[in-house]
Amino acid sequence: MIQKNSPLPIYYQLEEAIKEAIQNQELTPGRMIPSEREYAEKYGISRMTVRQALSNLVNDGFLYRQRGKGTFVAHQKIEQPLQGLTSFSEDMRSRGLEPSTRVISFKEVPASHDLASKLEVEAGTSLFELKRIRLADQLPMAYEMLYISKEVAPDLTEEIAQSSIYEYVENKLGLKIQHGRQVLEASIARRTEAEMLQVEEGAPVLMIERRSTLESNKPLEVVKSVYRADRYKFTIDMERFS
């Protein structure tokens, strides 16, 4: 119930009521919640107040919006430790989720000076460019742009790209992936990224660039990924050294 005489702001009370409904599974993941008008009429409050409460819950990851459809209950965030080098597919399976991939484009491109430097090849060298959406239980988690030298993976195909590149490299090519370095930063979804991830343009996202190398120290790939901030979070364990 909304207590209008309470010192707590009305929008905050509505937020707590919706969170309680989610915790009690009255509102389940993927379900569309009532409209602003319905909440306003139910509690006798303004739509502006409802809008503020819903926006706060979207920003906090409890809800998400789909343009032209409505506001929905968010699924629990996937938590990935920043230690260890695993593929998306391995990570999802370890959590009991079914990974899948939707390839957007797969083609050969000449290496730019930036990519050539990171992959330690000559500028203009032929690279495979793969753009794909990574899903868990059919829900989009990340939009990924991967670059790998044709010299390292000469027989890479779009069919192979539908699954795990790491499994292909280690099991089919017999190469050992040794090391990876990731740079993570907060950003907002641009138009293309928003369309791919089914979020609103300007929604918060996590931008990650990873460069991984083989046991021989030869660079394997450069991957630029955009993760949905409402469905993914990264953790790191730290120790204080004296």
PDB file of C-alpha atoms in Angstrom:
ATOM      1  CA  MET A   1       0.000   0.000   0.000  1.00  0.00           C
ATOM      2  CA  ILE A   2       1.092   3.558  -0.676  1.00  0.00           C
ATOM      3  CA  GLN A   3       1.088   5.718   2.470  1.00  0.00           C
ATOM      4  CA  LYS A   4       0.723   9.301   1.270  1.00  0.00           C
ATOM      5  CA  ASN A   5       1.367  10.683   4.769  1.00  0.00           C
ATOM      6  CA  SER A   6       4.596   8.708   5.107  1.00  0.00           C
ATOM      7  CA  PRO A   7       7.917  10.599   5.200  1.00  0.00           C
ATOM      8  CA  LEU A   8       9.095   8.186   2.498  1.00  0.00           C
ATOM      9  CA  PRO A   9       8.666   9.574  -1.052  1.00  0.00           C
ATOM     10  CA  ILE A  10       5.740   8.039  -2.909  1.00  0.00           C
ATOM     11  CA  TYR A  11       7.918   7.002  -5.848  1.00  0.00           C
ATOM     12  CA  TYR A  12      10.179   5.118  -3.409  1.00  0.00           C
ATOM     13  CA  GLN A  13       7.206   3.329  -1.864  1.00  0.00           C
ATOM     14  CA  LEU A  14       6.063   2.244  -5.331  1.00  0.00           C
ATOM     15  CA  GLU A  15       9.563   1.004  -6.141  1.00  0.00           C
ATOM     16  CA  GLU A  16       9.556  -1.123  -2.977  1.00  0.00           C
ATOM     17  CA  ALA A  17       6.086  -2.468  -3.747  1.00  0.00           C
ATOM     18  CA  ILE A  18       7.168  -3.552  -7.236  1.00  0.00           C
ATOM     19  CA  LYS A  19      10.401  -5.099  -5.921  1.00  0.00           C
ATOM     20  CA  GLU A  20       8.393  -7.027  -3.332  1.00  0.00           C
ATOM     21  CA  ALA A  21       6.073  -8.291  -6.086  1.00  0.00           C
ATOM     22  CA  ILE A  22       9.150  -9.479  -8.010  1.00  0.00           C
ATOM     23  CA  GLN A  23      10.636 -11.185  -4.954  1.00  0.00           C
ATOM     24  CA  ASN A  24       7.313 -12.902  -4.226  1.00  0.00           C
ATOM     25  CA  GLN A  25       7.136 -13.969  -7.900  1.00  0.00           C
ATOM     26  CA  GLU A  26       3.895 -12.118  -8.415  1.00  0.00           C
ATOM     27  CA  LEU A  27       5.839 -10.496 -11.238  1.00  0.00           C
ATOM     28  CA  THR A  28       8.086 -13.024 -12.956  1.00  0.00           C
ATOM     29  CA  PRO A  29      11.088 -12.494 -15.282  1.00  0.00           C
ATOM     30  CA  GLY A  30      10.067 -11.580 -18.818  1.00  0.00           C
ATOM     31  CA  ARG A  31       6.534 -10.586 -17.803  1.00  0.00           C
ATOM     32  CA  MET A  32       5.219  -7.172 -18.798  1.00  0.00           C
ATOM     33  CA  ILE A  33       4.256  -5.050 -15.802  1.00  0.00           C
ATOM     34  CA  PRO A  34       1.131  -2.853 -15.604  1.00  0.00           C
ATOM     35  CA  SER A  35       1.231   0.441 -17.470  1.00  0.00           C
ATOM     36  CA  GLU A  36       1.946   3.825 -15.905  1.00  0.00           C
ATOM     37  CA  ARG A  37      -1.756   4.628 -16.154  1.00  0.00           C
ATOM     38  CA  GLU A  38      -2.755   1.415 -14.374  1.00  0.00           C
ATOM     39  CA  TYR A  39      -0.338   2.035 -11.506  1.00  0.00           C
ATOM     40  CA  ALA A  40      -1.469   5.653 -11.249  1.00  0.00           C
ATOM     41  CA  GLU A  41      -5.135   4.638 -11.055  1.00  0.00           C
ATOM     42  CA  LYS A  42      -4.475   1.747  -8.654  1.00  0.00           C
ATOM     43  CA  TYR A  43      -2.635   3.886  -6.095  1.00  0.00           C
ATOM     44  CA  GLY A  44      -4.206   7.274  -6.798  1.00  0.00           C
ATOM     45  CA  ILE A  45      -0.894   8.893  -7.680  1.00  0.00           C
ATOM     46  CA  SER A  46       0.389  10.875 -10.655  1.00  0.00           C
ATOM     47  CA  ARG A  47       1.801   9.246 -13.757  1.00  0.00           C
ATOM     48  CA  MET A  48       4.916  11.386 -13.321  1.00  0.00           C
ATOM     49  CA  THR A  49       5.524   9.725  -9.946  1.00  0.00           C
ATOM     50  CA  VAL A  50       4.999   6.286 -11.477  1.00  0.00           C
ATOM     51  CA  ARG A  51       7.359   7.160 -14.312  1.00  0.00           C
ATOM     52  CA  GLN A  52      10.075   8.139 -11.845  1.00  0.00           C
ATOM     53  CA  ALA A  53       9.700   4.885  -9.902  1.00  0.00           C
ATOM     54  CA  LEU A  54       9.828   2.753 -13.051  1.00  0.00           C
ATOM     55  CA  SER A  55      12.830   4.642 -14.418  1.00  0.00           C
ATOM     56  CA  ASN A  56      14.701   4.055 -11.161  1.00  0.00           C
ATOM     57  CA  LEU A  57      13.907   0.332 -11.309  1.00  0.00           C
ATOM     58  CA  VAL A  58      15.093   0.159 -14.914  1.00  0.00           C
ATOM     59  CA  ASN A  59      18.347   1.892 -13.961  1.00  0.00           C
ATOM     60  CA  ASP A  60      18.794  -0.515 -11.042  1.00  0.00           C
ATOM     61  CA  GLY A  61      18.275  -3.550 -13.280  1.00  0.00           C
ATOM     62  CA  PHE A  62      14.954  -4.766 -11.886  1.00  0.00           C
ATOM     63  CA  LEU A  63      13.025  -3.847 -15.047  1.00  0.00           C
ATOM     64  CA  TYR A  64      13.805  -3.289 -18.713  1.00  0.00           C
ATOM     65  CA  ARG A  65      11.976  -1.519 -21.508  1.00  0.00           C
ATOM     66  CA  GLN A  66      11.287  -2.598 -25.081  1.00  0.00           C
ATOM     67  CA  ARG A  67      10.453   0.222 -27.440  1.00  0.00           C
ATOM     68  CA  GLY A  68       6.854   0.033 -28.627  1.00  0.00           C
ATOM     69  CA  LYS A  69       6.017  -2.891 -26.332  1.00  0.00           C
ATOM     70  CA  GLY A  70       6.250  -1.902 -22.695  1.00  0.00           C
ATOM     71  CA  THR A  71       8.219  -2.458 -19.494  1.00  0.00           C
ATOM     72  CA  PHE A  72       9.156  -5.962 -18.375  1.00  0.00           C
ATOM     73  CA  VAL A  73      10.613  -7.702 -15.339  1.00  0.00           C
ATOM     74  CA  ALA A  74      14.335  -8.247 -15.835  1.00  0.00           C
ATOM     75  CA  HIS A  75      15.971 -11.633 -15.553  1.00  0.00           C
ATOM     76  CA  GLN A  76      18.550 -12.161 -12.835  1.00  0.00           C
ATOM     77  CA  LYS A  77      21.937 -10.788 -13.851  1.00  0.00           C
ATOM     78  CA  ILE A  78      24.586 -13.213 -15.022  1.00  0.00           C
ATOM     79  CA  GLU A  79      27.666 -12.847 -12.830  1.00  0.00           C
ATOM     80  CA  GLN A  80      31.070 -13.440 -14.409  1.00  0.00           C
ATOM     81  CA  PRO A  81      34.324 -13.354 -12.443  1.00  0.00           C
ATOM     82  CA  LEU A  82      37.058 -11.344 -14.120  1.00  0.00           C
ATOM     83  CA  GLN A  83      39.632 -13.986 -13.224  1.00  0.00           C
ATOM     84  CA  GLY A  84      40.274 -16.788 -15.693  1.00  0.00           C
ATOM     85  CA  LEU A  85      39.887 -16.925 -19.452  1.00  0.00           C
ATOM     86  CA  THR A  86      36.712 -18.680 -20.561  1.00  0.00           C
ATOM     87  CA  SER A  87      34.509 -18.463 -23.600  1.00  0.00           C
ATOM     88  CA  PHE A  88      30.957 -17.137 -23.477  1.00  0.00           C
ATOM     89  CA  SER A  89      29.627 -20.637 -24.202  1.00  0.00           C
ATOM     90  CA  GLU A  90      31.650 -22.215 -21.397  1.00  0.00           C
ATOM     91  CA  ASP A  91      30.569 -19.522 -18.987  1.00  0.00           C
ATOM     92  CA  MET A  92      26.851 -19.893 -19.765  1.00  0.00           C
ATOM     93  CA  ARG A  93      26.916 -23.706 -19.584  1.00  0.00           C
ATOM     94  CA  SER A  94      28.618 -23.531 -16.183  1.00  0.00           C
ATOM     95  CA  ARG A  95      25.542 -21.629 -14.979  1.00  0.00           C
ATOM     96  CA  GLY A  96      23.064 -24.102 -16.402  1.00  0.00           C
ATOM     97  CA  LEU A  97      22.098 -21.812 -19.284  1.00  0.00           C
ATOM     98  CA  GLU A  98      21.993 -22.761 -22.942  1.00  0.00           C
ATOM     99  CA  PRO A  99      24.298 -20.560 -25.033  1.00  0.00           C
ATOM    100  CA  SER A 100      23.515 -19.760 -28.655  1.00  0.00           C
ATOM    101  CA  THR A 101      24.738 -17.384 -31.322  1.00  0.00           C
ATOM    102  CA  ARG A 102      23.086 -15.308 -34.022  1.00  0.00           C
ATOM    103  CA  VAL A 103      25.605 -14.349 -36.697  1.00  0.00           C
ATOM    104  CA  ILE A 104      24.979 -10.872 -38.103  1.00  0.00           C
ATOM    105  CA  SER A 105      27.846 -10.825 -40.599  1.00  0.00           C
ATOM    106  CA  PHE A 106      30.964 -12.821 -41.427  1.00  0.00           C
ATOM    107  CA  LYS A 107      33.493 -11.559 -43.968  1.00  0.00           C
ATOM    108  CA  GLU A 108      37.143 -10.924 -44.749  1.00  0.00           C
ATOM    109  CA  VAL A 109      38.478  -7.411 -44.155  1.00  0.00           C
ATOM    110  CA  PRO A 110      41.947  -5.833 -44.411  1.00  0.00           C
ATOM    111  CA  ALA A 111      43.565  -5.155 -41.035  1.00  0.00           C
ATOM    112  CA  SER A 112      43.474  -1.518 -39.975  1.00  0.00           C
ATOM    113  CA  HIS A 113      46.641  -0.118 -38.423  1.00  0.00           C
ATOM    114  CA  ASP A 114      45.073  -0.452 -34.951  1.00  0.00           C
ATOM    115  CA  LEU A 115      44.031  -4.094 -35.418  1.00  0.00           C
ATOM    116  CA  ALA A 116      47.309  -4.932 -37.171  1.00  0.00           C
ATOM    117  CA  SER A 117      49.218  -3.637 -34.153  1.00  0.00           C
ATOM    118  CA  LYS A 118      47.099  -5.626 -31.702  1.00  0.00           C
ATOM    119  CA  LEU A 119      47.251  -8.840 -33.750  1.00  0.00           C
ATOM    120  CA  GLU A 120      50.921  -8.318 -34.673  1.00  0.00           C
ATOM    121  CA  VAL A 121      50.370  -8.556 -38.412  1.00  0.00           C
ATOM    122  CA  GLU A 122      51.014  -6.174 -41.294  1.00  0.00           C
ATOM    123  CA  ALA A 123      48.402  -3.521 -41.984  1.00  0.00           C
ATOM    124  CA  GLY A 124      46.158  -4.750 -44.784  1.00  0.00           C
ATOM    125  CA  THR A 125      46.555  -8.415 -43.786  1.00  0.00           C
ATOM    126  CA  SER A 126      43.374 -10.396 -44.350  1.00  0.00           C
ATOM    127  CA  LEU A 127      41.307 -10.816 -41.191  1.00  0.00           C
ATOM    128  CA  PHE A 128      38.029 -12.528 -40.504  1.00  0.00           C
ATOM    129  CA  GLU A 129      35.502 -10.072 -39.110  1.00  0.00           C
ATOM    130  CA  LEU A 130      32.628 -11.661 -37.229  1.00  0.00           C
ATOM    131  CA  LYS A 131      29.675  -9.766 -35.821  1.00  0.00           C
ATOM    132  CA  ARG A 132      27.296 -11.810 -33.730  1.00  0.00           C
ATOM    133  CA  ILE A 133      24.784 -11.686 -30.893  1.00  0.00           C
ATOM    134  CA  ARG A 134      25.482 -13.977 -27.943  1.00  0.00           C
ATOM    135  CA  LEU A 135      22.383 -15.363 -26.220  1.00  0.00           C
ATOM    136  CA  ALA A 136      21.667 -17.362 -23.067  1.00  0.00           C
ATOM    137  CA  ASP A 137      18.391 -19.282 -23.005  1.00  0.00           C
ATOM    138  CA  GLN A 138      17.458 -17.278 -26.128  1.00  0.00           C
ATOM    139  CA  LEU A 139      17.908 -13.930 -24.352  1.00  0.00           C
ATOM    140  CA  PRO A 140      20.419 -11.489 -25.919  1.00  0.00           C
ATOM    141  CA  MET A 141      23.369 -10.858 -23.598  1.00  0.00           C
ATOM    142  CA  ALA A 142      26.063  -9.327 -25.780  1.00  0.00           C
ATOM    143  CA  TYR A 143      26.768  -7.902 -29.220  1.00  0.00           C
ATOM    144  CA  GLU A 144      30.234  -9.022 -30.274  1.00  0.00           C
ATOM    145  CA  MET A 145      32.673  -7.941 -32.972  1.00  0.00           C
ATOM    146  CA  LEU A 146      35.552 -10.391 -33.336  1.00  0.00           C
ATOM    147  CA  TYR A 147      38.690 -10.101 -35.457  1.00  0.00           C
ATOM    148  CA  ILE A 148      41.016 -13.045 -36.050  1.00  0.00           C
ATOM    149  CA  SER A 149      43.868 -13.440 -38.527  1.00  0.00           C
ATOM    150  CA  LYS A 150      43.165 -15.708 -41.485  1.00  0.00           C
ATOM    151  CA  GLU A 151      46.699 -16.994 -41.005  1.00  0.00           C
ATOM    152  CA  VAL A 152      45.782 -18.377 -37.570  1.00  0.00           C
ATOM    153  CA  ALA A 153      42.355 -19.771 -38.541  1.00  0.00           C
ATOM    154  CA  PRO A 154      42.417 -20.261 -42.334  1.00  0.00           C
ATOM    155  CA  ASP A 155      39.321 -22.487 -42.473  1.00  0.00           C
ATOM    156  CA  LEU A 156      37.071 -20.514 -40.139  1.00  0.00           C
ATOM    157  CA  THR A 157      33.537 -20.420 -41.522  1.00  0.00           C
ATOM    158  CA  GLU A 158      30.234 -18.819 -40.626  1.00  0.00           C
ATOM    159  CA  GLU A 159      28.955 -22.236 -39.566  1.00  0.00           C
ATOM    160  CA  ILE A 160      31.814 -22.612 -37.073  1.00  0.00           C
ATOM    161  CA  ALA A 161      31.164 -19.060 -35.859  1.00  0.00           C
ATOM    162  CA  GLN A 162      27.670 -20.142 -34.783  1.00  0.00           C
ATOM    163  CA  SER A 163      29.256 -21.881 -31.784  1.00  0.00           C
ATOM    164  CA  SER A 164      32.381 -21.385 -29.656  1.00  0.00           C
ATOM    165  CA  ILE A 165      35.493 -20.011 -31.367  1.00  0.00           C
ATOM    166  CA  TYR A 166      37.592 -21.191 -28.406  1.00  0.00           C
ATOM    167  CA  GLU A 167      36.373 -24.775 -28.821  1.00  0.00           C
ATOM    168  CA  TYR A 168      37.194 -24.582 -32.524  1.00  0.00           C
ATOM    169  CA  VAL A 169      40.699 -23.217 -31.891  1.00  0.00           C
ATOM    170  CA  GLU A 170      41.585 -25.734 -29.186  1.00  0.00           C
ATOM    171  CA  ASN A 171      39.746 -28.854 -30.376  1.00  0.00           C
ATOM    172  CA  LYS A 172      39.911 -28.479 -34.160  1.00  0.00           C
ATOM    173  CA  LEU A 173      43.122 -26.528 -34.674  1.00  0.00           C
ATOM    174  CA  GLY A 174      44.932 -28.094 -31.721  1.00  0.00           C
ATOM    175  CA  LEU A 175      46.128 -24.711 -30.409  1.00  0.00           C
ATOM    176  CA  LYS A 176      46.272 -23.773 -26.736  1.00  0.00           C
ATOM    177  CA  ILE A 177      44.863 -20.424 -25.655  1.00  0.00           C
ATOM    178  CA  GLN A 178      47.126 -19.132 -22.933  1.00  0.00           C
ATOM    179  CA  HIS A 179      46.421 -15.542 -21.966  1.00  0.00           C
ATOM    180  CA  GLY A 180      43.856 -12.782 -22.269  1.00  0.00           C
ATOM    181  CA  ARG A 181      43.640  -9.130 -21.301  1.00  0.00           C
ATOM    182  CA  GLN A 182      40.300  -7.339 -20.975  1.00  0.00           C
ATOM    183  CA  VAL A 183      39.548  -3.648 -20.720  1.00  0.00           C
ATOM    184  CA  LEU A 184      36.092  -2.865 -19.326  1.00  0.00           C
ATOM    185  CA  GLU A 185      34.278   0.467 -19.327  1.00  0.00           C
ATOM    186  CA  ALA A 186      30.764   1.768 -18.870  1.00  0.00           C
ATOM    187  CA  SER A 187      28.939   3.237 -21.859  1.00  0.00           C
ATOM    188  CA  ILE A 188      25.501   3.725 -23.375  1.00  0.00           C
ATOM    189  CA  ALA A 189      23.955   1.803 -26.255  1.00  0.00           C
ATOM    190  CA  ARG A 190      24.162   3.422 -29.656  1.00  0.00           C
ATOM    191  CA  ARG A 191      21.424   2.792 -32.208  1.00  0.00           C
ATOM    192  CA  THR A 192      22.870  -0.392 -33.751  1.00  0.00           C
ATOM    193  CA  GLU A 193      23.849  -1.833 -30.375  1.00  0.00           C
ATOM    194  CA  ALA A 194      20.399  -1.055 -28.971  1.00  0.00           C
ATOM    195  CA  GLU A 195      18.725  -2.856 -31.877  1.00  0.00           C
ATOM    196  CA  MET A 196      20.953  -5.904 -31.487  1.00  0.00           C
ATOM    197  CA  LEU A 197      20.487  -6.145 -27.726  1.00  0.00           C
ATOM    198  CA  GLN A 198      16.782  -5.204 -27.709  1.00  0.00           C
ATOM    199  CA  VAL A 199      17.258  -2.232 -25.398  1.00  0.00           C
ATOM    200  CA  GLU A 200      16.483   1.443 -25.742  1.00  0.00           C
ATOM    201  CA  GLU A 201      19.041   3.678 -27.398  1.00  0.00           C
ATOM    202  CA  GLY A 202      21.039   5.281 -24.605  1.00  0.00           C
ATOM    203  CA  ALA A 203      20.521   2.355 -22.197  1.00  0.00           C
ATOM    204  CA  PRO A 204      23.537   1.529 -19.986  1.00  0.00           C
ATOM    205  CA  VAL A 205      25.881  -1.122 -21.355  1.00  0.00           C
ATOM    206  CA  LEU A 206      29.268  -2.608 -20.487  1.00  0.00           C
ATOM    207  CA  MET A 207      31.945  -2.257 -23.173  1.00  0.00           C
ATOM    208  CA  ILE A 208      34.729  -4.833 -23.152  1.00  0.00           C
ATOM    209  CA  GLU A 209      37.718  -5.244 -25.431  1.00  0.00           C
ATOM    210  CA  ARG A 210      39.667  -8.470 -25.096  1.00  0.00           C
ATOM    211  CA  ARG A 211      42.928  -9.500 -26.719  1.00  0.00           C
ATOM    212  CA  SER A 212      43.851 -13.160 -26.257  1.00  0.00           C
ATOM    213  CA  THR A 213      47.059 -14.944 -27.159  1.00  0.00           C
ATOM    214  CA  LEU A 214      48.139 -18.502 -27.807  1.00  0.00           C
ATOM    215  CA  GLU A 215      50.689 -20.529 -25.855  1.00  0.00           C
ATOM    216  CA  SER A 216      53.265 -19.435 -28.428  1.00  0.00           C
ATOM    217  CA  ASN A 217      52.512 -15.784 -27.462  1.00  0.00           C
ATOM    218  CA  LYS A 218      51.045 -15.224 -30.911  1.00  0.00           C
ATOM    219  CA  PRO A 219      47.893 -13.066 -30.739  1.00  0.00           C
ATOM    220  CA  LEU A 220      44.726 -15.019 -31.482  1.00  0.00           C
ATOM    221  CA  GLU A 221      41.919 -12.475 -31.541  1.00  0.00           C
ATOM    222  CA  VAL A 222      40.669  -9.029 -30.706  1.00  0.00           C
ATOM    223  CA  VAL A 223      37.072  -8.996 -29.502  1.00  0.00           C
ATOM    224  CA  LYS A 224      34.969  -5.908 -28.867  1.00  0.00           C
ATOM    225  CA  SER A 225      31.814  -6.739 -26.941  1.00  0.00           C
ATOM    226  CA  VAL A 226      28.828  -4.750 -25.731  1.00  0.00           C
ATOM    227  CA  TYR A 227      27.010  -6.378 -22.809  1.00  0.00           C
ATOM    228  CA  ARG A 228      23.558  -5.539 -21.506  1.00  0.00           C
ATOM    229  CA  ALA A 229      24.126  -3.901 -18.128  1.00  0.00           C
ATOM    230  CA  ASP A 230      20.722  -5.085 -16.918  1.00  0.00           C
ATOM    231  CA  ARG A 231      21.606  -8.749 -17.518  1.00  0.00           C
ATOM    232  CA  TYR A 232      25.329  -8.961 -16.890  1.00  0.00           C
ATOM    233  CA  LYS A 233      27.724  -7.994 -14.139  1.00  0.00           C
ATOM    234  CA  PHE A 234      31.396  -8.677 -13.550  1.00  0.00           C
ATOM    235  CA  THR A 235      33.029  -9.463 -10.220  1.00  0.00           C
ATOM    236  CA  ILE A 236      36.603  -9.574  -9.025  1.00  0.00           C
ATOM    237  CA  ASP A 237      38.059 -10.983  -5.801  1.00  0.00           C
ATOM    238  CA  MET A 238      40.854  -8.936  -4.249  1.00  0.00           C
ATOM    239  CA  GLU A 239      43.276  -9.474  -1.405  1.00  0.00           C
ATOM    240  CA  ARG A 240      45.152  -6.848   0.527  1.00  0.00           C
ATOM    241  CA  PHE A 241      48.868  -7.509   0.560  1.00  0.00           C
ATOM    242  CA  SER A 242      51.042  -6.181   3.350  1.00  0.00           C
TER     243      SER A 242
END
